[in-house]
mmCIF file with all atom_site columns, C-alpha atoms in Angstrom:
data_model
loop_
_atom_site.group_PDB
_atom_site.id
_atom_site.type_symbol
_atom_site.label_atom_id
_atom_site.label_alt_id
_atom_site.label_comp_id
_atom_site.label_asym_id
_atom_site.label_entity_id
_atom_site.label_seq_id
_atom_site.pdbx_PDB_ins_code
_atom_site.Cartn_x
_atom_site.Cartn_y
_atom_site.Cartn_z
_atom_site.occupancy
_atom_site.B_iso_or_equiv
_atom_site.pdbx_formal_charge
_atom_site.auth_seq_id
_atom_site.auth_comp_id
_atom_site.auth_asym_id
_atom_site.auth_atom_id
_atom_site.pdbx_PDB_model_num
ATOM 1   C CA . VAL A 1 1   ? 41.422 -43.543 -31.674 1.00 0.00 ? 1121 VAL A CA 1
ATOM 2   C CA . HIS A 1 2   ? 39.984 -41.521 -28.828 1.00 0.00 ? 1122 HIS A CA 1
ATOM 3   C CA . ASP A 1 3   ? 36.370 -40.415 -28.977 1.00 0.00 ? 1123 ASP A CA 1
ATOM 4   C CA . ARG A 1 4   ? 36.628 -38.073 -25.992 1.00 0.00 ? 1124 ARG A CA 1
ATOM 5   C CA . ALA A 1 5   ? 39.266 -36.074 -24.135 1.00 0.00 ? 1125 ALA A CA 1
ATOM 6   C CA . GLY A 1 6   ? 41.023 -37.875 -21.281 1.00 0.00 ? 1126 GLY A CA 1
ATOM 7   C CA . GLY A 1 7   ? 40.668 -37.294 -17.609 1.00 0.00 ? 1127 GLY A CA 1
ATOM 8   C CA . ASN A 1 8   ? 42.477 -37.708 -14.319 1.00 0.00 ? 1128 ASN A CA 1
ATOM 9   C CA . SER A 1 9   ? 41.821 -40.631 -12.022 1.00 0.00 ? 1129 SER A CA 1
ATOM 10  C CA . ARG A 1 10  ? 43.237 -41.985 -8.792  1.00 0.00 ? 1130 ARG A CA 1
ATOM 11  C CA . LEU A 1 11  ? 44.729 -45.364 -7.951  1.00 0.00 ? 1131 LEU A CA 1
ATOM 12  C CA . ASP A 1 12  ? 42.737 -47.705 -5.795  1.00 0.00 ? 1132 ASP A CA 1
ATOM 13  C CA . GLY A 1 13  ? 44.362 -49.296 -2.733  1.00 0.00 ? 1133 GLY A CA 1
ATOM 14  C CA . LEU A 1 14  ? 45.284 -52.559 -4.471  1.00 0.00 ? 1134 LEU A CA 1
ATOM 15  C CA . GLN A 1 15  ? 47.003 -50.799 -7.386  1.00 0.00 ? 1135 GLN A CA 1
ATOM 16  C CA . ALA A 1 16  ? 48.861 -48.556 -4.944  1.00 0.00 ? 1136 ALA A CA 1
ATOM 17  C CA . ALA A 1 17  ? 50.060 -51.560 -2.905  1.00 0.00 ? 1137 ALA A CA 1
ATOM 18  C CA . ILE A 1 18  ? 51.418 -53.320 -5.999  1.00 0.00 ? 1138 ILE A CA 1
ATOM 19  C CA . LEU A 1 19  ? 53.130 -50.174 -7.250  1.00 0.00 ? 1139 LEU A CA 1
ATOM 20  C CA . SER A 1 20  ? 54.689 -49.496 -3.840  1.00 0.00 ? 1140 SER A CA 1
ATOM 21  C CA . VAL A 1 21  ? 56.472 -52.870 -4.098  1.00 0.00 ? 1141 VAL A CA 1
ATOM 22  C CA . LYS A 1 22  ? 57.583 -52.141 -7.661  1.00 0.00 ? 1142 LYS A CA 1
ATOM 23  C CA . LEU A 1 23  ? 58.827 -48.685 -6.637  1.00 0.00 ? 1143 LEU A CA 1
ATOM 24  C CA . ASN A 1 24  ? 61.843 -50.300 -4.939  1.00 0.00 ? 1144 ASN A CA 1
ATOM 25  C CA . ARG A 1 25  ? 63.010 -51.522 -8.362  1.00 0.00 ? 1145 ARG A CA 1
ATOM 26  C CA . LEU A 1 26  ? 62.344 -48.325 -10.288 1.00 0.00 ? 1146 LEU A CA 1
ATOM 27  C CA . ASP A 1 27  ? 65.853 -46.822 -10.171 1.00 0.00 ? 1147 ASP A CA 1
ATOM 28  C CA . ASP A 1 28  ? 67.418 -50.077 -11.380 1.00 0.00 ? 1148 ASP A CA 1
ATOM 29  C CA . TRP A 1 29  ? 64.822 -50.478 -14.139 1.00 0.00 ? 1149 TRP A CA 1
ATOM 30  C CA . ASN A 1 30  ? 65.361 -46.894 -15.307 1.00 0.00 ? 1150 ASN A CA 1
ATOM 31  C CA . SER A 1 31  ? 69.125 -47.409 -15.330 1.00 0.00 ? 1151 SER A CA 1
ATOM 32  C CA . ARG A 1 32  ? 68.744 -50.547 -17.454 1.00 0.00 ? 1152 ARG A CA 1
ATOM 33  C CA . ARG A 1 33  ? 66.469 -48.718 -19.886 1.00 0.00 ? 1153 ARG A CA 1
ATOM 34  C CA . ARG A 1 34  ? 69.060 -45.924 -20.211 1.00 0.00 ? 1154 ARG A CA 1
ATOM 35  C CA . GLU A 1 35  ? 71.725 -48.529 -21.012 1.00 0.00 ? 1155 GLU A CA 1
ATOM 36  C CA . ALA A 1 36  ? 69.499 -50.120 -23.665 1.00 0.00 ? 1156 ALA A CA 1
ATOM 37  C CA . SER A 1 37  ? 68.723 -46.706 -25.154 1.00 0.00 ? 1157 SER A CA 1
ATOM 38  C CA . ALA A 1 38  ? 72.418 -45.834 -25.317 1.00 0.00 ? 1158 ALA A CA 1
ATOM 39  C CA . LEU A 1 39  ? 73.065 -49.089 -27.178 1.00 0.00 ? 1159 LEU A CA 1
ATOM 40  C CA . TYR A 1 40  ? 70.212 -48.383 -29.615 1.00 0.00 ? 1160 TYR A CA 1
ATOM 41  C CA . ARG A 1 41  ? 71.727 -44.946 -30.280 1.00 0.00 ? 1161 ARG A CA 1
ATOM 42  C CA . LYS A 1 42  ? 75.194 -46.371 -30.822 1.00 0.00 ? 1162 LYS A CA 1
ATOM 43  C CA . LEU A 1 43  ? 74.030 -49.145 -33.160 1.00 0.00 ? 1163 LEU A CA 1
ATOM 44  C CA . LEU A 1 44  ? 71.618 -46.979 -35.163 1.00 0.00 ? 1164 LEU A CA 1
ATOM 45  C CA . ASP A 1 45  ? 74.114 -44.159 -35.651 1.00 0.00 ? 1165 ASP A CA 1
ATOM 46  C CA . GLY A 1 46  ? 74.753 -43.792 -39.368 1.00 0.00 ? 1166 GLY A CA 1
ATOM 47  C CA . THR A 1 47  ? 71.382 -45.205 -40.428 1.00 0.00 ? 1167 THR A CA 1
ATOM 48  C CA . THR A 1 48  ? 68.471 -43.170 -41.777 1.00 0.00 ? 1168 THR A CA 1
ATOM 49  C CA . CYS A 1 49  ? 66.693 -43.540 -38.424 1.00 0.00 ? 1169 CYS A CA 1
ATOM 50  C CA . GLN A 1 50  ? 66.149 -40.493 -36.295 1.00 0.00 ? 1170 GLN A CA 1
ATOM 51  C CA . LEU A 1 51  ? 66.005 -41.169 -32.589 1.00 0.00 ? 1171 LEU A CA 1
ATOM 52  C CA . THR A 1 52  ? 64.203 -38.884 -30.198 1.00 0.00 ? 1172 THR A CA 1
ATOM 53  C CA . ARG A 1 53  ? 66.396 -36.337 -28.490 1.00 0.00 ? 1173 ARG A CA 1
ATOM 54  C CA . SER A 1 54  ? 66.669 -35.992 -24.747 1.00 0.00 ? 1174 SER A CA 1
ATOM 55  C CA . ASP A 1 55  ? 67.306 -32.746 -22.980 1.00 0.00 ? 1175 ASP A CA 1
ATOM 56  C CA . PRO A 1 56  ? 70.879 -33.015 -21.643 1.00 0.00 ? 1176 PRO A CA 1
ATOM 57  C CA . ARG A 1 57  ? 69.750 -31.313 -18.430 1.00 0.00 ? 1177 ARG A CA 1
ATOM 58  C CA . ALA A 1 58  ? 67.349 -34.161 -17.724 1.00 0.00 ? 1178 ALA A CA 1
ATOM 59  C CA . SER A 1 59  ? 67.661 -37.893 -17.232 1.00 0.00 ? 1179 SER A CA 1
ATOM 60  C CA . SER A 1 60  ? 65.152 -39.720 -19.417 1.00 0.00 ? 1180 SER A CA 1
ATOM 61  C CA . VAL A 1 61  ? 63.655 -42.998 -18.231 1.00 0.00 ? 1181 VAL A CA 1
ATOM 62  C CA . HIS A 1 62  ? 63.130 -44.201 -21.834 1.00 0.00 ? 1182 HIS A CA 1
ATOM 63  C CA . HIS A 1 63  ? 59.686 -45.613 -21.226 1.00 0.00 ? 1183 HIS A CA 1
ATOM 64  C CA . LEU A 1 64  ? 59.501 -45.894 -25.020 1.00 0.00 ? 1184 LEU A CA 1
ATOM 65  C CA . GLU A 1 65  ? 62.316 -46.038 -27.576 1.00 0.00 ? 1185 GLU A CA 1
ATOM 66  C CA . VAL A 1 66  ? 60.811 -44.150 -30.482 1.00 0.00 ? 1186 VAL A CA 1
ATOM 67  C CA . ILE A 1 67  ? 62.511 -43.752 -33.841 1.00 0.00 ? 1187 ILE A CA 1
ATOM 68  C CA . ARG A 1 68  ? 61.492 -42.030 -37.065 1.00 0.00 ? 1188 ARG A CA 1
ATOM 69  C CA . VAL A 1 69  ? 62.065 -43.835 -40.335 1.00 0.00 ? 1189 VAL A CA 1
ATOM 70  C CA . PRO A 1 70  ? 61.159 -42.521 -43.787 1.00 0.00 ? 1190 PRO A CA 1
ATOM 71  C CA . ASP A 1 71  ? 59.794 -45.866 -45.031 1.00 0.00 ? 1191 ASP A CA 1
ATOM 72  C CA . ARG A 1 72  ? 58.126 -47.233 -41.928 1.00 0.00 ? 1192 ARG A CA 1
ATOM 73  C CA . ASP A 1 73  ? 56.220 -49.977 -43.745 1.00 0.00 ? 1193 ASP A CA 1
ATOM 74  C CA . THR A 1 74  ? 59.483 -51.550 -44.963 1.00 0.00 ? 1194 THR A CA 1
ATOM 75  C CA . VAL A 1 75  ? 61.000 -51.423 -41.475 1.00 0.00 ? 1195 VAL A CA 1
ATOM 76  C CA . LEU A 1 76  ? 57.869 -52.883 -39.872 1.00 0.00 ? 1196 LEU A CA 1
ATOM 77  C CA . ALA A 1 77  ? 57.755 -55.703 -42.424 1.00 0.00 ? 1197 ALA A CA 1
ATOM 78  C CA . ASP A 1 78  ? 61.393 -56.551 -41.648 1.00 0.00 ? 1198 ASP A CA 1
ATOM 79  C CA . LEU A 1 79  ? 60.785 -56.474 -37.910 1.00 0.00 ? 1199 LEU A CA 1
ATOM 80  C CA . ASP A 1 80  ? 57.759 -58.740 -38.419 1.00 0.00 ? 1200 ASP A CA 1
ATOM 81  C CA . SER A 1 81  ? 59.734 -61.160 -40.593 1.00 0.00 ? 1201 SER A CA 1
ATOM 82  C CA . HIS A 1 82  ? 62.315 -61.473 -37.802 1.00 0.00 ? 1202 HIS A CA 1
ATOM 83  C CA . GLY A 1 83  ? 59.665 -61.971 -35.120 1.00 0.00 ? 1203 GLY A CA 1
ATOM 84  C CA . ILE A 1 84  ? 60.504 -58.642 -33.487 1.00 0.00 ? 1204 ILE A CA 1
ATOM 85  C CA . GLY A 1 85  ? 57.711 -56.763 -31.764 1.00 0.00 ? 1205 GLY A CA 1
ATOM 86  C CA . TRP A 1 86  ? 57.092 -53.053 -32.275 1.00 0.00 ? 1206 TRP A CA 1
ATOM 87  C CA . GLY A 1 87  ? 54.445 -50.481 -31.426 1.00 0.00 ? 1207 GLY A CA 1
ATOM 88  C CA . LEU A 1 88  ? 52.684 -47.516 -32.980 1.00 0.00 ? 1208 LEU A CA 1
ATOM 89  C CA . HIS A 1 89  ? 51.882 -45.503 -29.909 1.00 0.00 ? 1209 HIS A CA 1
ATOM 90  C CA . TYR A 1 90  ? 50.817 -42.358 -31.742 1.00 0.00 ? 1210 TYR A CA 1
ATOM 91  C CA . PRO A 1 91  ? 49.495 -43.389 -35.169 1.00 0.00 ? 1211 PRO A CA 1
ATOM 92  C CA . ILE A 1 92  ? 46.947 -40.571 -35.337 1.00 0.00 ? 1212 ILE A CA 1
ATOM 93  C CA . PRO A 1 93  ? 48.016 -37.012 -34.503 1.00 0.00 ? 1213 PRO A CA 1
ATOM 94  C CA . VAL A 1 94  ? 46.112 -35.454 -31.612 1.00 0.00 ? 1214 VAL A CA 1
ATOM 95  C CA . HIS A 1 95  ? 44.563 -32.772 -33.808 1.00 0.00 ? 1215 HIS A CA 1
ATOM 96  C CA . ARG A 1 96  ? 42.927 -35.521 -35.917 1.00 0.00 ? 1216 ARG A CA 1
ATOM 97  C CA . GLN A 1 97  ? 41.410 -37.297 -32.918 1.00 0.00 ? 1217 GLN A CA 1
ATOM 98  C CA . PRO A 1 98  ? 37.619 -36.779 -32.736 1.00 0.00 ? 1218 PRO A CA 1
ATOM 99  C CA . PRO A 1 99  ? 37.588 -34.689 -29.519 1.00 0.00 ? 1219 PRO A CA 1
ATOM 100 C CA . PHE A 1 100 ? 40.018 -32.176 -31.037 1.00 0.00 ? 1220 PHE A CA 1
ATOM 101 C CA . ALA A 1 101 ? 39.012 -32.225 -34.698 1.00 0.00 ? 1221 ALA A CA 1
ATOM 102 C CA . GLY A 1 102 ? 38.547 -28.726 -36.041 1.00 0.00 ? 1222 GLY A CA 1
ATOM 103 C CA . LEU A 1 103 ? 40.537 -27.034 -33.265 1.00 0.00 ? 1223 LEU A CA 1
ATOM 104 C CA . GLN A 1 104 ? 43.852 -26.699 -35.097 1.00 0.00 ? 1224 GLN A CA 1
ATOM 105 C CA . PRO A 1 105 ? 44.570 -23.267 -36.532 1.00 0.00 ? 1225 PRO A CA 1
ATOM 106 C CA . GLY A 1 106 ? 45.855 -24.670 -39.821 1.00 0.00 ? 1226 GLY A CA 1
ATOM 107 C CA . PRO A 1 107 ? 47.896 -27.486 -41.330 1.00 0.00 ? 1227 PRO A CA 1
ATOM 108 C CA . LEU A 1 108 ? 50.208 -29.329 -38.934 1.00 0.00 ? 1228 LEU A CA 1
ATOM 109 C CA . PRO A 1 109 ? 52.691 -30.996 -41.317 1.00 0.00 ? 1229 PRO A CA 1
ATOM 110 C CA . VAL A 1 110 ? 55.272 -31.944 -38.657 1.00 0.00 ? 1230 VAL A CA 1
ATOM 111 C CA . ALA A 1 111 ? 52.661 -33.813 -36.628 1.00 0.00 ? 1231 ALA A CA 1
ATOM 112 C CA . GLU A 1 112 ? 51.271 -35.492 -39.763 1.00 0.00 ? 1232 GLU A CA 1
ATOM 113 C CA . THR A 1 113 ? 54.709 -36.595 -40.976 1.00 0.00 ? 1233 THR A CA 1
ATOM 114 C CA . SER A 1 114 ? 55.725 -37.787 -37.528 1.00 0.00 ? 1234 SER A CA 1
ATOM 115 C CA . ALA A 1 115 ? 52.605 -39.917 -37.244 1.00 0.00 ? 1235 ALA A CA 1
ATOM 116 C CA . MET A 1 116 ? 53.536 -41.647 -40.512 1.00 0.00 ? 1236 MET A CA 1
ATOM 117 C CA . GLU A 1 117 ? 57.188 -42.214 -39.593 1.00 0.00 ? 1237 GLU A CA 1
ATOM 118 C CA . ILE A 1 118 ? 57.422 -43.097 -35.907 1.00 0.00 ? 1238 ILE A CA 1
ATOM 119 C CA . VAL A 1 119 ? 57.692 -46.592 -34.499 1.00 0.00 ? 1239 VAL A CA 1
ATOM 120 C CA . SER A 1 120 ? 58.358 -47.729 -30.940 1.00 0.00 ? 1240 SER A CA 1
ATOM 121 C CA . LEU A 1 121 ? 61.086 -50.333 -30.612 1.00 0.00 ? 1241 LEU A CA 1
ATOM 122 C CA . PRO A 1 122 ? 61.218 -53.029 -27.959 1.00 0.00 ? 1242 PRO A CA 1
ATOM 123 C CA . MET A 1 123 ? 62.147 -51.404 -24.653 1.00 0.00 ? 1243 MET A CA 1
ATOM 124 C CA . TYR A 1 124 ? 61.855 -52.883 -21.192 1.00 0.00 ? 1244 TYR A CA 1
ATOM 125 C CA . PRO A 1 125 ? 64.177 -53.120 -18.187 1.00 0.00 ? 1245 PRO A CA 1
ATOM 126 C CA . THR A 1 126 ? 65.277 -56.684 -18.879 1.00 0.00 ? 1246 THR A CA 1
ATOM 127 C CA . ILE A 1 127 ? 66.014 -56.303 -22.588 1.00 0.00 ? 1247 ILE A CA 1
ATOM 128 C CA . HIS A 1 128 ? 69.359 -57.967 -23.300 1.00 0.00 ? 1248 HIS A CA 1
ATOM 129 C CA . PRO A 1 129 ? 72.045 -56.262 -25.416 1.00 0.00 ? 1249 PRO A CA 1
ATOM 130 C CA . ASN A 1 130 ? 71.818 -59.165 -27.895 1.00 0.00 ? 1250 ASN A CA 1
ATOM 131 C CA . GLU A 1 131 ? 68.131 -58.377 -28.371 1.00 0.00 ? 1251 GLU A CA 1
ATOM 132 C CA . VAL A 1 132 ? 68.888 -54.697 -29.024 1.00 0.00 ? 1252 VAL A CA 1
ATOM 133 C CA . GLU A 1 133 ? 71.548 -55.754 -31.546 1.00 0.00 ? 1253 GLU A CA 1
ATOM 134 C CA . ARG A 1 134 ? 69.053 -58.041 -33.301 1.00 0.00 ? 1254 ARG A CA 1
ATOM 135 C CA . VAL A 1 135 ? 66.500 -55.227 -33.577 1.00 0.00 ? 1255 VAL A CA 1
ATOM 136 C CA . CYS A 1 136 ? 69.126 -52.833 -34.936 1.00 0.00 ? 1256 CYS A CA 1
ATOM 137 C CA . GLU A 1 137 ? 70.371 -55.354 -37.497 1.00 0.00 ? 1257 GLU A CA 1
ATOM 138 C CA . ALA A 1 138 ? 66.839 -55.766 -38.856 1.00 0.00 ? 1258 ALA A CA 1
ATOM 139 C CA . ILE A 1 139 ? 66.318 -51.990 -38.982 1.00 0.00 ? 1259 ILE A CA 1
ATOM 140 C CA . ASP A 1 140 ? 69.687 -51.414 -40.627 1.00 0.00 ? 1260 ASP A CA 1
ATOM 141 C CA . ALA A 1 141 ? 68.913 -54.028 -43.297 1.00 0.00 ? 1261 ALA A CA 1
ATOM 142 C CA . ALA A 1 142 ? 65.507 -52.469 -43.982 1.00 0.00 ? 1262 ALA A CA 1
ATOM 143 C CA . THR A 1 143 ? 66.766 -48.891 -44.120 1.00 0.00 ? 1263 THR A CA 1
ATOM 144 C CA . ASP A 1 144 ? 69.730 -49.929 -46.250 1.00 0.00 ? 1264 ASP A CA 1
ATOM 145 C CA . ARG A 1 145 ? 67.313 -51.253 -48.894 1.00 0.00 ? 1265 ARG A CA 1
ATOM 146 C CA . THR A 1 146 ? 65.337 -48.003 -48.854 1.00 0.00 ? 1266 THR A CA 1
ATOM 147 C CA . ARG A 1 147 ? 68.545 -45.946 -49.375 1.00 0.00 ? 1267 ARG A CA 1
ATOM 148 C CA . ARG A 1 148 ? 69.300 -47.708 -52.648 1.00 0.00 ? 1268 ARG A CA 1
#
């Protein structure tokens, strides 16, 4: 929950020095994330999950691997029971955050539904294909139960 609108800030010298070292690894890390995302897409094809779409003219870095699932609580419980981490990066739509409350011109049902259905899956440059498979197996089992 945000109580005020964000701002822009600058890096200090120490942060910039650390990031300049990490910058040398960025292309490799992005490539590994793309590979993990492609595997997620392949393994979750045919499930009730909706993965975010990327513009084919662009090359996403897949900082987050966000899916939409109709029964998020069931999926999260299954991920928890398998010891698999997850995130809710956008649990409250922006228009319901205190700094923006009252600014929307009317109901925003897509934003509301999205906030109730999205979950961020494990995604980092060193994620192993076996880990992606394990996540997808847990999601598939959870979504299979909700389809019945």
